[in-house]
Coordinates of C-alpha atoms in Angstrom, one line a residue:
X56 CA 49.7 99.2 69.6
X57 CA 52.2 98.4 72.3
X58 CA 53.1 98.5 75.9
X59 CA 55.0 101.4 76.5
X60 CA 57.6 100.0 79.1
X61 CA 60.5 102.4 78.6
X62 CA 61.7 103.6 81.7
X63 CA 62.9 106.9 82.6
X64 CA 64.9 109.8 80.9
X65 CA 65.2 107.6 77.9
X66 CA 61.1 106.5 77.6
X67 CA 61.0 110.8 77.6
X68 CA 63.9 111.0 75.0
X69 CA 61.7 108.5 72.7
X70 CA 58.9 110.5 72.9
X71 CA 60.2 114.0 72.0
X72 CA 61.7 111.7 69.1
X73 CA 58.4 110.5 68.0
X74 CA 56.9 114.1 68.3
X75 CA 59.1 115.6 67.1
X76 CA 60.3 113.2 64.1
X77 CA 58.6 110.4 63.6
X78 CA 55.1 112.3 63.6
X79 CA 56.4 114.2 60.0
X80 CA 58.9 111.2 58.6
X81 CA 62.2 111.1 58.5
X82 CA 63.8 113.5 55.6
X83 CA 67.7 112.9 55.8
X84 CA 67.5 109.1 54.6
X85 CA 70.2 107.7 52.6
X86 CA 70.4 105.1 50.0
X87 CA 72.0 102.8 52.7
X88 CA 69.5 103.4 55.0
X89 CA 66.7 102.1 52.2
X90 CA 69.4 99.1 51.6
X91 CA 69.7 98.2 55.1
X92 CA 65.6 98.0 56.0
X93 CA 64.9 95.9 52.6
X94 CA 67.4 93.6 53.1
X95 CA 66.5 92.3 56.9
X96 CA 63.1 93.1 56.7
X97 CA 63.1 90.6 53.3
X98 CA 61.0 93.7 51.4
X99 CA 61.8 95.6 48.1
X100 CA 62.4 99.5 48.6
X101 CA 59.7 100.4 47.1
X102 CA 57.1 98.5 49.3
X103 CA 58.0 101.1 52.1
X104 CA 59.1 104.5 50.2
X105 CA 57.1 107.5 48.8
X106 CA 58.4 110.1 45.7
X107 CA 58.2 113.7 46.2
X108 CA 59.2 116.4 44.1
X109 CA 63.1 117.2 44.3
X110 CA 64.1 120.9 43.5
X111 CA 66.6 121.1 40.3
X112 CA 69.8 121.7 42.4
X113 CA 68.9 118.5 45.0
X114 CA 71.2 116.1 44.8
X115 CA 69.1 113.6 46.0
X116 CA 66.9 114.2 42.8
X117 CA 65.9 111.6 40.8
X118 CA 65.4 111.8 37.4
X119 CA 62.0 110.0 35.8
X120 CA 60.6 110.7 32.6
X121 CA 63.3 111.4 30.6
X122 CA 64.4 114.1 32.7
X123 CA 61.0 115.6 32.7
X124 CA 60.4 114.9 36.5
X125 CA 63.2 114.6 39.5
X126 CA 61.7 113.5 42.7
X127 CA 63.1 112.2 46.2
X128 CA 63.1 108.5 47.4
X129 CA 61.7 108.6 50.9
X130 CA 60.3 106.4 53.8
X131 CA 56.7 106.3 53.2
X132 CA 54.7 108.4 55.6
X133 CA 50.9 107.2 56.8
X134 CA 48.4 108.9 59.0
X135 CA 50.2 108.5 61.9
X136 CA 53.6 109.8 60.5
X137 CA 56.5 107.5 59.3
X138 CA 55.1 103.8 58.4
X139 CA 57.4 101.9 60.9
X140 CA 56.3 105.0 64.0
X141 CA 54.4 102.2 66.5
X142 CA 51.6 104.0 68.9
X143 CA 51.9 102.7 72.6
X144 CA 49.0 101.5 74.6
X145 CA 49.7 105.3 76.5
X146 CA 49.3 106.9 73.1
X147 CA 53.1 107.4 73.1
X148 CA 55.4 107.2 69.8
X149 CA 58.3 104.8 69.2
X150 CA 60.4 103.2 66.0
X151 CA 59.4 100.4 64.9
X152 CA 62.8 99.9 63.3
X153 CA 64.9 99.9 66.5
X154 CA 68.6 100.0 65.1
X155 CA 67.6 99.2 61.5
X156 CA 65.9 103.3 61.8
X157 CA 67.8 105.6 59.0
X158 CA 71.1 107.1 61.4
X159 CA 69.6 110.1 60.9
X160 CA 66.8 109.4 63.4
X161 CA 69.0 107.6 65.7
X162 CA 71.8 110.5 65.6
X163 CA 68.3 112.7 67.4
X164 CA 68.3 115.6 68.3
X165 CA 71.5 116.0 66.6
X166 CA 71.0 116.8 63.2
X167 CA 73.4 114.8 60.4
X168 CA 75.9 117.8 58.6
X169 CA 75.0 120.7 60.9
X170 CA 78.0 120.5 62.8
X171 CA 76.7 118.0 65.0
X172 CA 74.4 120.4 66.8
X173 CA 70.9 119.8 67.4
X174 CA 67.5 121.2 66.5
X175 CA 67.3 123.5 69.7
X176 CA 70.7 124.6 69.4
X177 CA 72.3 122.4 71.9
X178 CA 75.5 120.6 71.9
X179 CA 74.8 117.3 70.9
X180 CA 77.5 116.0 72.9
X181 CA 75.2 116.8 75.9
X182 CA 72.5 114.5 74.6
X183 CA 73.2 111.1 76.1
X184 CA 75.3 109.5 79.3
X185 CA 79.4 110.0 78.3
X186 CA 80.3 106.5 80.0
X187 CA 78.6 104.5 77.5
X188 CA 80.0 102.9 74.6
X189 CA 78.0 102.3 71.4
X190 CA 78.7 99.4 68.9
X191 CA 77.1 101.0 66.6
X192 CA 75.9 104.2 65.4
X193 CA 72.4 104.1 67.6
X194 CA 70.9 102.2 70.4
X195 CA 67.3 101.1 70.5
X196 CA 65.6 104.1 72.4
X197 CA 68.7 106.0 74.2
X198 CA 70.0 108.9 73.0
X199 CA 73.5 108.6 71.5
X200 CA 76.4 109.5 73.6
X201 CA 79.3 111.9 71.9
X202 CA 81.6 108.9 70.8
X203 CA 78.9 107.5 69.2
X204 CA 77.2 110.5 67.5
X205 CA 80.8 111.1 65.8
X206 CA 80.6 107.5 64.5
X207 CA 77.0 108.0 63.5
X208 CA 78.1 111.2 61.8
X209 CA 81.1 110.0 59.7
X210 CA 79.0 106.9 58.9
X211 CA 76.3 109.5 57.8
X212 CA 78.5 111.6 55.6
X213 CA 80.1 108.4 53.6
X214 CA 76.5 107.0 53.3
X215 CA 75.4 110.7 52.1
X216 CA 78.5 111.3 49.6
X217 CA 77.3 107.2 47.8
X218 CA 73.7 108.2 47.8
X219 CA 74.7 111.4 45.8
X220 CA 77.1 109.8 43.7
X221 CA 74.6 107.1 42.8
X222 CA 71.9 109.6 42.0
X223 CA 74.3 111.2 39.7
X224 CA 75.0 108.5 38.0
X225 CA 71.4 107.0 37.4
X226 CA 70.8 110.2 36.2
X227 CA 73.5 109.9 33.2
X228 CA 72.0 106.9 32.4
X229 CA 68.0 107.5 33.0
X230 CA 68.3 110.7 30.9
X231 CA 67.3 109.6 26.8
X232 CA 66.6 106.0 26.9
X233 CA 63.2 105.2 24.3
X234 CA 61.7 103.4 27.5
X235 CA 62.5 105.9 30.5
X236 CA 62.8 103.6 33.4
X237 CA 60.5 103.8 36.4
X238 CA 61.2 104.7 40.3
X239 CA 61.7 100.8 40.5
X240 CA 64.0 100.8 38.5
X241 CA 66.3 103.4 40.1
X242 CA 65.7 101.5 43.4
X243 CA 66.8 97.8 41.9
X244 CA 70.0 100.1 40.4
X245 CA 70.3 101.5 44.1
X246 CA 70.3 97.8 45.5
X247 CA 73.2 96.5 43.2
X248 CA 75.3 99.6 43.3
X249 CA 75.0 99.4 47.3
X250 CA 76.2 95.7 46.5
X251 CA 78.9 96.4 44.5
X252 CA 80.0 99.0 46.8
X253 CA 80.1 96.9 49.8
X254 CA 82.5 94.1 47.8
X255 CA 84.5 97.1 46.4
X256 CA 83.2 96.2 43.4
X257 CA 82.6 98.6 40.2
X258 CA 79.4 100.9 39.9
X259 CA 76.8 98.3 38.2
X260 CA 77.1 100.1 34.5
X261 CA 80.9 100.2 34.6
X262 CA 80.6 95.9 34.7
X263 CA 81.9 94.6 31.8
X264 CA 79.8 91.5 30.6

């Protein structure tokens, strides 16, 4: 546990966060949000994600088994909710990810591809302070303001449209193979296409050897 020293509006912003999110995991998570965490935190994907059964029109599905199971790649939840949710010495919830969280936890209580409204109904524009600008698409525990949630939110919806098209593909390639290829697998596939798509590069099956 830690000291919860968060002052004001935004130490009551975190909390309804944790309550709210962290307590059931984060759902909306894209392959660059898996990308990002195992690369500064020095861990494989798969040393912090869970599988759960994908229906057969998610796009997020992946295919196992040859084609026999599709599942989703998510952050691995625990007792307490999402593994990297930290308990305060005040029984409080905060991320233990800070900026590396998925965007979709730090674009709260906006919810990613819903027209940036959030889960009350609220505009999400309404969520932080207006004279504040963001860097980035979140700031460790503040809400965003409405310059940043659009940031957050086209970030978001490129990150989403990759993590589709990578499932997609994986799934061409995952479907008949004698030795159907394992979650790892998918998730070391994930890693270099996210690599090839940050130098521009082709998808990893397209390289000619």
């Amino acid at each position: 546990m830690t000291a919860d020293s968060t002052p004001g509006a935004d130490g009551a912003w975190q909390s309804t966060r944790a309550k709210r999110l962290c307590y059931r995991g984060p759902r909306l998570v894209t392959g660059a949000d898996l990308v990002r965490i195992a690369r500064t935190l020095a861990l494989e994907p798969w040393h912090f994600t869970q599988t759960a059964p994908a229906a057969a029109n998610d796009p997020t599905g992946v295919v196992l088994d040859n084609a026999r199971r599709r599942v989703n790649v998510r952050i691995a939840n625990a007792a307490h909710g999402c593994v990297f949710h930290v308990l305060t010495l005040e029984g409080t919830g905060r991320c233990g990810l800070g900026e590396l969280a998925p965007v979709s936890c730090r674009m709260y209580p906006a919810v990613p591809g819903e027209g940036a409204r959030d889960t009350e109904g609220a505009r999400a524009d309404d969520a932080g302070d207006g004279d504040r600008d963001d860097d980035g698409p979140g700031t460790v525990g503040r809400p965003l303001d409405a310059t940043g949630l659009a940031r957050a939110e086209r970030g978001w919806a490129a990150d989403r449209d990759h993590w589709f098209e990578t499932v997609r593909r994986w799934n061409a390639l995952a479907k008949d193979p004698e030795d159907p290829p394992g979650i790892e697998d998918f998730q070391r596939y994930l890693l270099e296409a996210h690599a090839a798509r940050e130098l521009g590069a082709p998808w990893p099956e397209e390289v000619v050897v």
